[in-house]
mmCIF file of C-alpha atoms and ligand atoms in Angstrom:
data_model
loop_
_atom_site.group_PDB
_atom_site.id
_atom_site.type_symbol
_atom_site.label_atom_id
_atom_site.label_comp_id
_atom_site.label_asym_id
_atom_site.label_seq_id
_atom_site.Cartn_x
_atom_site.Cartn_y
_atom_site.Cartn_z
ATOM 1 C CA UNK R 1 0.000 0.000 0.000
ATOM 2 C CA UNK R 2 1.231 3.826 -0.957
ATOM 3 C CA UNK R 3 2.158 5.648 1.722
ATOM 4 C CA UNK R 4 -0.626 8.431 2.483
ATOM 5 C CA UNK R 5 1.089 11.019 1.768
ATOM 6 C CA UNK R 6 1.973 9.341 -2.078
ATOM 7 C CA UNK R 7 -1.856 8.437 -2.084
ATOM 8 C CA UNK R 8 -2.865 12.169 -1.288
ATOM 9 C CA UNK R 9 -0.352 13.398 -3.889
ATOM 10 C CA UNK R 10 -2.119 11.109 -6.359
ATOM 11 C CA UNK R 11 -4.975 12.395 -5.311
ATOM 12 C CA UNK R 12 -4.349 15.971 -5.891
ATOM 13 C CA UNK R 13 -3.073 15.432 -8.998
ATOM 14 C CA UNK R 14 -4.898 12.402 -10.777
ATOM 15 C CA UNK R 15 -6.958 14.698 -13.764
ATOM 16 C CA UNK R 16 -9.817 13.819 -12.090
ATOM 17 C CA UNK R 17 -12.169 15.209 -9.847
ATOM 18 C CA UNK R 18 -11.830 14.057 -6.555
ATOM 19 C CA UNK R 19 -13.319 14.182 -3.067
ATOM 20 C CA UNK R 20 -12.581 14.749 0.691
ATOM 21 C CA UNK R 21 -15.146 13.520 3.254
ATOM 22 C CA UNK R 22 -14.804 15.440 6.789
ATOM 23 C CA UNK R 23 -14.296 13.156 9.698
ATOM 24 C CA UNK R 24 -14.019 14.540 13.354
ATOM 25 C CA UNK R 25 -12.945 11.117 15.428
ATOM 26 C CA UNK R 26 -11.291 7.694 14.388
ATOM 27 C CA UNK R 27 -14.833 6.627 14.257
ATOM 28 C CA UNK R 28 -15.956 8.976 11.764
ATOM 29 C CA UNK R 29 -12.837 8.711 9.830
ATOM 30 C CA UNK R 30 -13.271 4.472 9.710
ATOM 31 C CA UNK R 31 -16.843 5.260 8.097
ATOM 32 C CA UNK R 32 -15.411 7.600 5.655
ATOM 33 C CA UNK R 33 -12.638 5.140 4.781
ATOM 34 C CA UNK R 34 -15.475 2.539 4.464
ATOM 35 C CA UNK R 35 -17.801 4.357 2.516
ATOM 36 C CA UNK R 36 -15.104 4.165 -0.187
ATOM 37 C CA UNK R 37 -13.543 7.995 -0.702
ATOM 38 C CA UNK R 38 -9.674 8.068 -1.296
ATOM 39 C CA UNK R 39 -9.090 11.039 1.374
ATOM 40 C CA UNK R 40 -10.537 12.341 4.655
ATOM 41 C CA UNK R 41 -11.254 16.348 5.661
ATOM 42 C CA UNK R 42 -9.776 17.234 9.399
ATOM 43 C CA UNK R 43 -12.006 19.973 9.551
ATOM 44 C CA UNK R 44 -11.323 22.506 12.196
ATOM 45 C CA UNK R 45 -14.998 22.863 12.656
ATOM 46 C CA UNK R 46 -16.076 19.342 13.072
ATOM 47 C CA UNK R 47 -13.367 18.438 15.713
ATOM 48 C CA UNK R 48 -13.791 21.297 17.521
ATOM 49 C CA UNK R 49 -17.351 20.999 17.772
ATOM 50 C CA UNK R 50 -16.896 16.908 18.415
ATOM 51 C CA UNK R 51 -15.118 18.601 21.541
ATOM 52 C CA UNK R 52 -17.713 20.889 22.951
ATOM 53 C CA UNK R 53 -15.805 24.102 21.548
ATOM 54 C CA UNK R 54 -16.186 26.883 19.247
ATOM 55 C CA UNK R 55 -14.147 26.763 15.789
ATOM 56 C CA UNK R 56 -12.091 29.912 16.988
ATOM 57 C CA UNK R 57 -8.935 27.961 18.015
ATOM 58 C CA UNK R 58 -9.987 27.012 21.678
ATOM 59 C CA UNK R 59 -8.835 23.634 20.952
ATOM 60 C CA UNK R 60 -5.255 23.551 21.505
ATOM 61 C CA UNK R 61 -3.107 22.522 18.877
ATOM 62 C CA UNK R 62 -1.944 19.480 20.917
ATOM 63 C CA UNK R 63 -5.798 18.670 21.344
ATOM 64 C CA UNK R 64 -6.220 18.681 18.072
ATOM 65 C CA UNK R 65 -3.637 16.518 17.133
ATOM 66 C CA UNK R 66 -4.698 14.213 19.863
ATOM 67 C CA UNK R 67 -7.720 13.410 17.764
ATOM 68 C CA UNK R 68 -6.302 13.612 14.596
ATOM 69 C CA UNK R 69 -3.279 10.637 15.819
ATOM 70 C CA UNK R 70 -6.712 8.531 16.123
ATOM 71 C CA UNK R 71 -8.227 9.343 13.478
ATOM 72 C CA UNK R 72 -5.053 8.358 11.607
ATOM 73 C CA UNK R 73 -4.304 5.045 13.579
ATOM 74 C CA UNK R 74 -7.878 4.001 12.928
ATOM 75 C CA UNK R 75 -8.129 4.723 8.894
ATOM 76 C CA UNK R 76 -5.489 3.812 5.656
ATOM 77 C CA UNK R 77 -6.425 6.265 3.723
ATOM 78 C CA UNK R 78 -4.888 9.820 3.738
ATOM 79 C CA UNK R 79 -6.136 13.004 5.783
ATOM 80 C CA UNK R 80 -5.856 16.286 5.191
ATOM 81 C CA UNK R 81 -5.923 18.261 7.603
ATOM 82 C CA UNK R 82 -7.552 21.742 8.490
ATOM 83 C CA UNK R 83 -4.701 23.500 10.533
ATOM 84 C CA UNK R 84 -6.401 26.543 10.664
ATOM 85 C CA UNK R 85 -3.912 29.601 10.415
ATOM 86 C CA UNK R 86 -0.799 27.330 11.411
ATOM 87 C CA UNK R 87 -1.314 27.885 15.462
ATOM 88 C CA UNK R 88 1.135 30.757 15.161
ATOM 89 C CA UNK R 89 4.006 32.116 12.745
ATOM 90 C CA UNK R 90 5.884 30.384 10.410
ATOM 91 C CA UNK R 91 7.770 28.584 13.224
ATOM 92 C CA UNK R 92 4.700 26.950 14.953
ATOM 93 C CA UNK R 93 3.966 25.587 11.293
ATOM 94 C CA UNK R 94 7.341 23.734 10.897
ATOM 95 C CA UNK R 95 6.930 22.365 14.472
ATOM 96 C CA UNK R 96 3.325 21.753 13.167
ATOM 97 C CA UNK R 97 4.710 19.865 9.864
ATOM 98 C CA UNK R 98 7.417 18.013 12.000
ATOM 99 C CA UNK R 99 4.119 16.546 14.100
ATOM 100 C CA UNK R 100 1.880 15.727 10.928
ATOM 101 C CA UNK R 101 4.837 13.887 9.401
ATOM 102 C CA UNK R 102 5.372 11.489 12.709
ATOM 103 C CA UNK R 103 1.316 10.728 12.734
ATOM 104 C CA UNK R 104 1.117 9.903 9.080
ATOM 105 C CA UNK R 105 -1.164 12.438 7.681
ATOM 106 C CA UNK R 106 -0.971 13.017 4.059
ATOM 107 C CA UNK R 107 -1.659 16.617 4.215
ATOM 108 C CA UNK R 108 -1.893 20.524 5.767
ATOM 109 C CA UNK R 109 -4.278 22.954 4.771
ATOM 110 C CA UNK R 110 -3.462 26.261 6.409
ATOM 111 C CA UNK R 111 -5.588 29.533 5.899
ATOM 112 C CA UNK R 112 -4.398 32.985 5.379
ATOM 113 C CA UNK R 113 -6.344 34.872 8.163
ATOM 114 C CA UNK R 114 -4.932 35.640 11.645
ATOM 115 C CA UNK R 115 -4.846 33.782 14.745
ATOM 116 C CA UNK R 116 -7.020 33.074 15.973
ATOM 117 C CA UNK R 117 -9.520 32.205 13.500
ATOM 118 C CA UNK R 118 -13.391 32.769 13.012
ATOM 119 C CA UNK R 119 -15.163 30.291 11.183
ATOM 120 C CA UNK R 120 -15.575 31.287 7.875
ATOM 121 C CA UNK R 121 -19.192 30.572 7.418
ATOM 122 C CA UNK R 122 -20.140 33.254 10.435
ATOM 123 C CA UNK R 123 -22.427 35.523 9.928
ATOM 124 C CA UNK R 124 -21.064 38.985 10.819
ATOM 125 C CA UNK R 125 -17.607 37.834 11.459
ATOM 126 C CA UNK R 126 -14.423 39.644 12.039
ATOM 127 C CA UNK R 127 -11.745 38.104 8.929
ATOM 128 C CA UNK R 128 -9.039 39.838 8.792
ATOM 129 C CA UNK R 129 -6.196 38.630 6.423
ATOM 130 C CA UNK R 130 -2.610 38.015 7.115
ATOM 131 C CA UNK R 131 -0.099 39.898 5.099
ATOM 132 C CA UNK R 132 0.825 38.257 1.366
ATOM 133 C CA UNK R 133 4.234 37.932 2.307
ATOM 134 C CA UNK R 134 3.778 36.673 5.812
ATOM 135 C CA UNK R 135 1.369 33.847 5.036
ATOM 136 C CA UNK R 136 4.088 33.207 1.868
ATOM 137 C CA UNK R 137 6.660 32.608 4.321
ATOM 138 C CA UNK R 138 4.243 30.413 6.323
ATOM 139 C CA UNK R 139 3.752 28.110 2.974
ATOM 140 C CA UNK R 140 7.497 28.312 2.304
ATOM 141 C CA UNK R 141 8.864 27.179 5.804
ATOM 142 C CA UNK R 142 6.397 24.111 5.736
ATOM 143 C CA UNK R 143 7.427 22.791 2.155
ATOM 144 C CA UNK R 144 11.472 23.445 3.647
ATOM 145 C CA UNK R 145 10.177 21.600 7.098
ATOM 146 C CA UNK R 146 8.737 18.276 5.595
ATOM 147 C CA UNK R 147 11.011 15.393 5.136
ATOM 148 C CA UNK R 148 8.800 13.270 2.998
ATOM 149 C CA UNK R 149 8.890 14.872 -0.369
ATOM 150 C CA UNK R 150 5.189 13.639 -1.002
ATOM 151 C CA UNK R 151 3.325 15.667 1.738
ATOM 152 C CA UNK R 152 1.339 18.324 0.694
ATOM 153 C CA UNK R 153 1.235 21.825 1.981
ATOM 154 C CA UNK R 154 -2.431 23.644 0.744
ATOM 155 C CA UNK R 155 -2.518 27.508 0.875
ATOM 156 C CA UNK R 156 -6.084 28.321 1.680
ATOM 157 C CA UNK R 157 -7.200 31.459 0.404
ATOM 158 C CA UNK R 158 -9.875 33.611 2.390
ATOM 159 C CA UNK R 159 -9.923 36.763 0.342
ATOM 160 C CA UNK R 160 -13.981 35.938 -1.082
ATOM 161 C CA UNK R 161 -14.722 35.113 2.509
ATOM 162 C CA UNK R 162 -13.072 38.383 3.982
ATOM 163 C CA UNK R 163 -14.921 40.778 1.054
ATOM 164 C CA UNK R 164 -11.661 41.365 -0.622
ATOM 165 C CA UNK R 165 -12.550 40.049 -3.805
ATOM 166 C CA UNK R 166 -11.309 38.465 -7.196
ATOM 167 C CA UNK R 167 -8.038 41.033 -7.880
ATOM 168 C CA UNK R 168 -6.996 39.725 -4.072
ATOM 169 C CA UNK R 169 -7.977 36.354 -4.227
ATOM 170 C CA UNK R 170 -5.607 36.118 -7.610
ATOM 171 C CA UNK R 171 -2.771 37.803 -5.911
ATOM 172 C CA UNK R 172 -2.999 35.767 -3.107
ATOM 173 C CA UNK R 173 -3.202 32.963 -5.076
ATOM 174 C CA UNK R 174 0.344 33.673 -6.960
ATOM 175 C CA UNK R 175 2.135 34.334 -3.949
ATOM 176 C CA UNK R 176 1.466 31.312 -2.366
ATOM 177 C CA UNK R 177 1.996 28.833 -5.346
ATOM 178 C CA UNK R 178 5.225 31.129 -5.969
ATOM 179 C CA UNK R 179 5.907 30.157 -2.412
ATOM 180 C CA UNK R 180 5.974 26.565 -3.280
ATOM 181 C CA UNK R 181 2.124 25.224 -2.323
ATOM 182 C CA UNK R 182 1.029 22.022 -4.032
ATOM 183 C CA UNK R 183 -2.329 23.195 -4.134
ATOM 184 C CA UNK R 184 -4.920 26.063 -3.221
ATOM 185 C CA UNK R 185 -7.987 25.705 -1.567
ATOM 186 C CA UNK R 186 -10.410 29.345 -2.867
ATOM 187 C CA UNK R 187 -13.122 29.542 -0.092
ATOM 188 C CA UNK R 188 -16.475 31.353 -0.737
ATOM 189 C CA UNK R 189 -19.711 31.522 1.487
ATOM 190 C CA UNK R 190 -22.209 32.985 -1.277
ATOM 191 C CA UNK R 191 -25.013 30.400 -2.302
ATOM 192 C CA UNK R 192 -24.005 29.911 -5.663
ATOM 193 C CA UNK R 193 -20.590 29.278 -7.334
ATOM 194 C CA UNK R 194 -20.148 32.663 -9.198
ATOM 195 C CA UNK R 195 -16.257 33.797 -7.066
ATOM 196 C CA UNK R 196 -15.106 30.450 -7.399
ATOM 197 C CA UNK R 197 -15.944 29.985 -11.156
ATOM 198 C CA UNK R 198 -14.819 33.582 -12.129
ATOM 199 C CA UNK R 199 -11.349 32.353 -10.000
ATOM 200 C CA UNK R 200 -10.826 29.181 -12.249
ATOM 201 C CA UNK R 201 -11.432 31.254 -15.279
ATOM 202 C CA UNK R 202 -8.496 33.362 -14.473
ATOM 203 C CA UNK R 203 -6.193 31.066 -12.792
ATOM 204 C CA UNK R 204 -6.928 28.019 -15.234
ATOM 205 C CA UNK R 205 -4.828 25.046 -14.353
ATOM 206 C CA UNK R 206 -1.955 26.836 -12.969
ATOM 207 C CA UNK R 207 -1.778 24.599 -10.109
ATOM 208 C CA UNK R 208 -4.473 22.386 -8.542
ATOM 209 C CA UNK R 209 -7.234 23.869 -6.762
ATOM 210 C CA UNK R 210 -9.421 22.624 -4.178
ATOM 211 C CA UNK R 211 -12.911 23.820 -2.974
ATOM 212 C CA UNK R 212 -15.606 23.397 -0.182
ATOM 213 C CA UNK R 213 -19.082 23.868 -1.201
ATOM 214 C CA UNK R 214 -21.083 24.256 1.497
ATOM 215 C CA UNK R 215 -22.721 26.942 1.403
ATOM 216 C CA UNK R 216 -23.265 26.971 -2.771
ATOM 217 C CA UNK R 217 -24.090 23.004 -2.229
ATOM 218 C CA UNK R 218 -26.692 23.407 -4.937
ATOM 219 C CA UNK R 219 -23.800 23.714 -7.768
ATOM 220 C CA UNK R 220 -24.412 20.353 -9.475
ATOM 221 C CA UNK R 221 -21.037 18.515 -8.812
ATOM 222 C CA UNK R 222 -19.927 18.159 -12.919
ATOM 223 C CA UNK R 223 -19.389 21.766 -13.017
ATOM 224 C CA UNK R 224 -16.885 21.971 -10.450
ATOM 225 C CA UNK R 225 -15.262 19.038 -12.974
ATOM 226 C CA UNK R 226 -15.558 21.453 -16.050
ATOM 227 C CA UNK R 227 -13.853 24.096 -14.160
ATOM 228 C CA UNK R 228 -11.139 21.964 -13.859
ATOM 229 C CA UNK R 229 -11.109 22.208 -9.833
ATOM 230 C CA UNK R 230 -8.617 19.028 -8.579
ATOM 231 C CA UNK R 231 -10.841 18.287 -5.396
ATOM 232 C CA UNK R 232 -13.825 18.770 -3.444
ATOM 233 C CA UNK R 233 -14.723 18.613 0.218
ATOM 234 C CA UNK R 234 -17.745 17.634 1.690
ATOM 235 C CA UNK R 235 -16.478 19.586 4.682
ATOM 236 C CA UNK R 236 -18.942 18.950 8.054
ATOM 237 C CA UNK R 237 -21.710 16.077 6.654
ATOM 238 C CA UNK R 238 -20.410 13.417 9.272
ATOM 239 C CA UNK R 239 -20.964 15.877 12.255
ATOM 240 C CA UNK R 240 -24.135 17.701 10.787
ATOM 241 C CA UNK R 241 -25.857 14.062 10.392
ATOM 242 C CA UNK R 242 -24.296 12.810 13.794
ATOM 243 C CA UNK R 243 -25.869 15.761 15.622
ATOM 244 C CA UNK R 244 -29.232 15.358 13.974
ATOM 245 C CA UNK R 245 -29.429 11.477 14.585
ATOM 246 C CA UNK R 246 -28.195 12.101 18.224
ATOM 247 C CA UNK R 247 -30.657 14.664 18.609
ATOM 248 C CA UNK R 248 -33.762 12.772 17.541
ATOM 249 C CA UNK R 249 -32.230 9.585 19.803
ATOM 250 C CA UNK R 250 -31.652 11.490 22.731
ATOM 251 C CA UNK R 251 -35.378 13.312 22.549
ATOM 252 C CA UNK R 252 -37.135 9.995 22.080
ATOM 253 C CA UNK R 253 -35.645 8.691 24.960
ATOM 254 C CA UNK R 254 -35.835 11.432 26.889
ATOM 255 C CA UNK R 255 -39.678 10.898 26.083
ATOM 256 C CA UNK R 256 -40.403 7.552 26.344
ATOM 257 C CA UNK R 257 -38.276 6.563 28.976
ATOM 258 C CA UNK R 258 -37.574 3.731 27.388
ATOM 259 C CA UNK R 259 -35.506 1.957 24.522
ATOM 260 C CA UNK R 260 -38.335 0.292 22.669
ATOM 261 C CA UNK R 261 -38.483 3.189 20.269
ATOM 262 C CA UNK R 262 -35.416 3.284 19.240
ATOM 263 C CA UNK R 263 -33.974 -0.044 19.381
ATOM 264 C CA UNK R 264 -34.319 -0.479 15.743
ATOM 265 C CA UNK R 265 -33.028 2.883 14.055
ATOM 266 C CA UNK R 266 -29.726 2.648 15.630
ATOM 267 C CA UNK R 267 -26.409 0.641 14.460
ATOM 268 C CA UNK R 268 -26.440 -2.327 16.793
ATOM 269 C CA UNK R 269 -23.886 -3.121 19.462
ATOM 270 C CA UNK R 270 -22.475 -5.638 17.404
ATOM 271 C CA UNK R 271 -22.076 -2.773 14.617
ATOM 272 C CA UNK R 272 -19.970 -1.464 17.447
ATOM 273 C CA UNK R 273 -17.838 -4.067 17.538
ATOM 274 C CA UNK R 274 -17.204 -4.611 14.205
ATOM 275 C CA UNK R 275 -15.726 -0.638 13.307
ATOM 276 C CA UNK R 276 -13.492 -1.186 16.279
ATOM 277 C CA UNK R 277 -12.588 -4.591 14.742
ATOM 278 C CA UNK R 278 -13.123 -6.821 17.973
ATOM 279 C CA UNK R 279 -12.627 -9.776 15.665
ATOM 280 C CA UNK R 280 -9.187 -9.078 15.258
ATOM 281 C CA UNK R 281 -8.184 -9.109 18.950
ATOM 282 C CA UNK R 282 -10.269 -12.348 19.290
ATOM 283 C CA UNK R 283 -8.097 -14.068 17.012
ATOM 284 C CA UNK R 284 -4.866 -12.486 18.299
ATOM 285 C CA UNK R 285 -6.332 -13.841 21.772
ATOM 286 C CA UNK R 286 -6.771 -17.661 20.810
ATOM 287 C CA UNK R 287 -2.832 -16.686 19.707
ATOM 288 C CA UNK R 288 -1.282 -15.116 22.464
ATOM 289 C CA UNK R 289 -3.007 -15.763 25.716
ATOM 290 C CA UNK R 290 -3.005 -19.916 26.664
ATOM 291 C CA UNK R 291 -5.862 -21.742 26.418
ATOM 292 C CA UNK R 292 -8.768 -20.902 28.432
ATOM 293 C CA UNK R 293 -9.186 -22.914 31.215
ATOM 294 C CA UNK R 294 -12.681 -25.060 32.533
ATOM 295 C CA UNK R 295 -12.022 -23.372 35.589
ATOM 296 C CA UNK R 296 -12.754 -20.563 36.815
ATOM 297 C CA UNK R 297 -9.582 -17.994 37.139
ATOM 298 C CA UNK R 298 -7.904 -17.792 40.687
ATOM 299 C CA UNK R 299 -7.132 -14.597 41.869
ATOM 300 C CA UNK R 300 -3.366 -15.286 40.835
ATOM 301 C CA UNK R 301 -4.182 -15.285 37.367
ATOM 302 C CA UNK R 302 -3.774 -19.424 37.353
HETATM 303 C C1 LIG N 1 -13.770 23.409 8.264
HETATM 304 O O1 LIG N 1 -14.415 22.409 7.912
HETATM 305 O O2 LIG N 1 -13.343 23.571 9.413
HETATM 306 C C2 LIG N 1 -13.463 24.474 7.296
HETATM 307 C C3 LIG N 1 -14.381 24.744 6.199
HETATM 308 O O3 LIG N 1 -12.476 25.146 7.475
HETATM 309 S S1 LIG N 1 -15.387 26.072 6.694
HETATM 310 O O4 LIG N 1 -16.154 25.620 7.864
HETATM 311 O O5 LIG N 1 -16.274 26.369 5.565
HETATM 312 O O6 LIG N 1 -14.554 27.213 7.024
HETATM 313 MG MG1 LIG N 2 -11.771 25.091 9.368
#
């Protein structure tokens, strides 16, 4: 098997469309494995809000890679993931890089806004950018920081979402692939796909470019393909349907005070078992402990 960060360089640059689920735990990550995509989305939002916080960096960066360590133990295929503005300067980001490179994750996204970060779907929000030539050095110190020459670094440009518009968002964009970034990510939060369309016409295929359609979800997914974008992410599905399933669960029960309801529109406990692979420490058990005895065990372990 390629490594992940080979996979997510094939990925990136296949001549295909390709897509990025968002997964927030190893759980989530297993069933976006499963579900058969090639790549998973660390998104800043969904693991923050997995943890009870607000996307606005009060999740350490250790926290964060606490989570993201199991979401890569528990999947094979590559994540990329959302490291926000870096944590810091350009010097968090290579001891940021350094980390992601021990865990096995194929790749960093990091934004070009300042620390810390508002979502970018707010309503109202504060974005102010970081300077060109700061966030350029950012880009630059992470492609001189990683060892494995497949990891990608993706320069995520916020000038739409800030108000800044297309002259900024194509200035931005030259900087950082001048500064070495193996892809862009253009963010927008209007409902249709006009600023992201009118960037591709401009930039072309220049480099590849990656997008997150949430909020223009309506865009039917082929013309994202004619644009010639590299990659789409589905960026905070897992969560969104986690919260509403938990919701409904929770209130029924709440309810009913009872489990009759709901017995049979949940995964089962055996369901459970299976995505944390149970049968594989059952057979490693018949291999490494002895026998088990008739009797039952003395309190000396004999
Ligand atoms: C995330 O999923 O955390 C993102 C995408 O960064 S967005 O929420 O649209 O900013
Ligand atoms: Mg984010």
């Amino acid at each position: 098997m390629l490594k992940k960060t080979s996979q997510f360089k094939s990925l990136l640059q296949s001549g295909n469309l390709e897509f990025l689920m968002e997964a927030h735990n190893g759980l989530s990550a297993k069933i976006v494995e499963e579900a058969g995509f090639k790549g998973i989305w660390g998104s800043g939002l969904a693991i923050s809000a997995a943890l009870g916080v607000r996307d606005n960096n009060e999740a350490s960066w250790t926290q964060v890679l606490d989570v993201v360590e199991f979401m890569s133990d528990a999947s094979s295929i590559p994540i990329m993931l959302d490291a926000d503005t870096g944590y810091g300067n350009f010097n968090n980001v290579r001891r940021l890089v350094k980390k992601l490179e021990q865990l096995g994750v194929g790749a960093v996204c990091i934004e070009d806004k300042l620390f810390p970060k508002n979502n970018s779907l707010l309503d109202n929000a504060r974005q102010p950018l970081e300077a060109i030539d700061v966030f350029a050095g950012k880009i630059k110190a992470a492609k001189d920081t990683q060892q494995d020459a497949d990891f990608c670094v993706v320069a995520r440009i916020e000038a739409f979402i800030a108000g800044w518009g297309l002259g900024e968002a194509l200035k931005r964009a030259e900087a950082y692939h001048a500064a070495g970034a193996d892809a862009l990510l253009i963010h927008s939060r209007l409902s249709t796909a006009e600023e992201i369309l009118a960037f591709m016409d401009e930039w072309k295929d220049t480099c590849p470019i990656v997008v997150v359609p949430t909020k223009y979800y309506q865009t039917p997914t082929p013309v994202f393909q004619k644009a010639g974008i590299s990659l789409v992410i589905w960026a905070n599905h897992l969560l969104r349907s986690g919260i509403a399933a938990m919701q409904k669960t929770a209130a029924l029960i709440h309810e009913q005070q009872s489990l009759l309801g709901v017995e049979n529109e949940i995964s089962s406990v055996q369901e459970v078992f299976r995505l944390q692979n149970n049968a594989e420490l059952k057979l490693a058990e018949e291999k490494y402990l002895p026998p088990v005895s008739v009797h039952p065990e003395t309190p000396d372990g004999h």
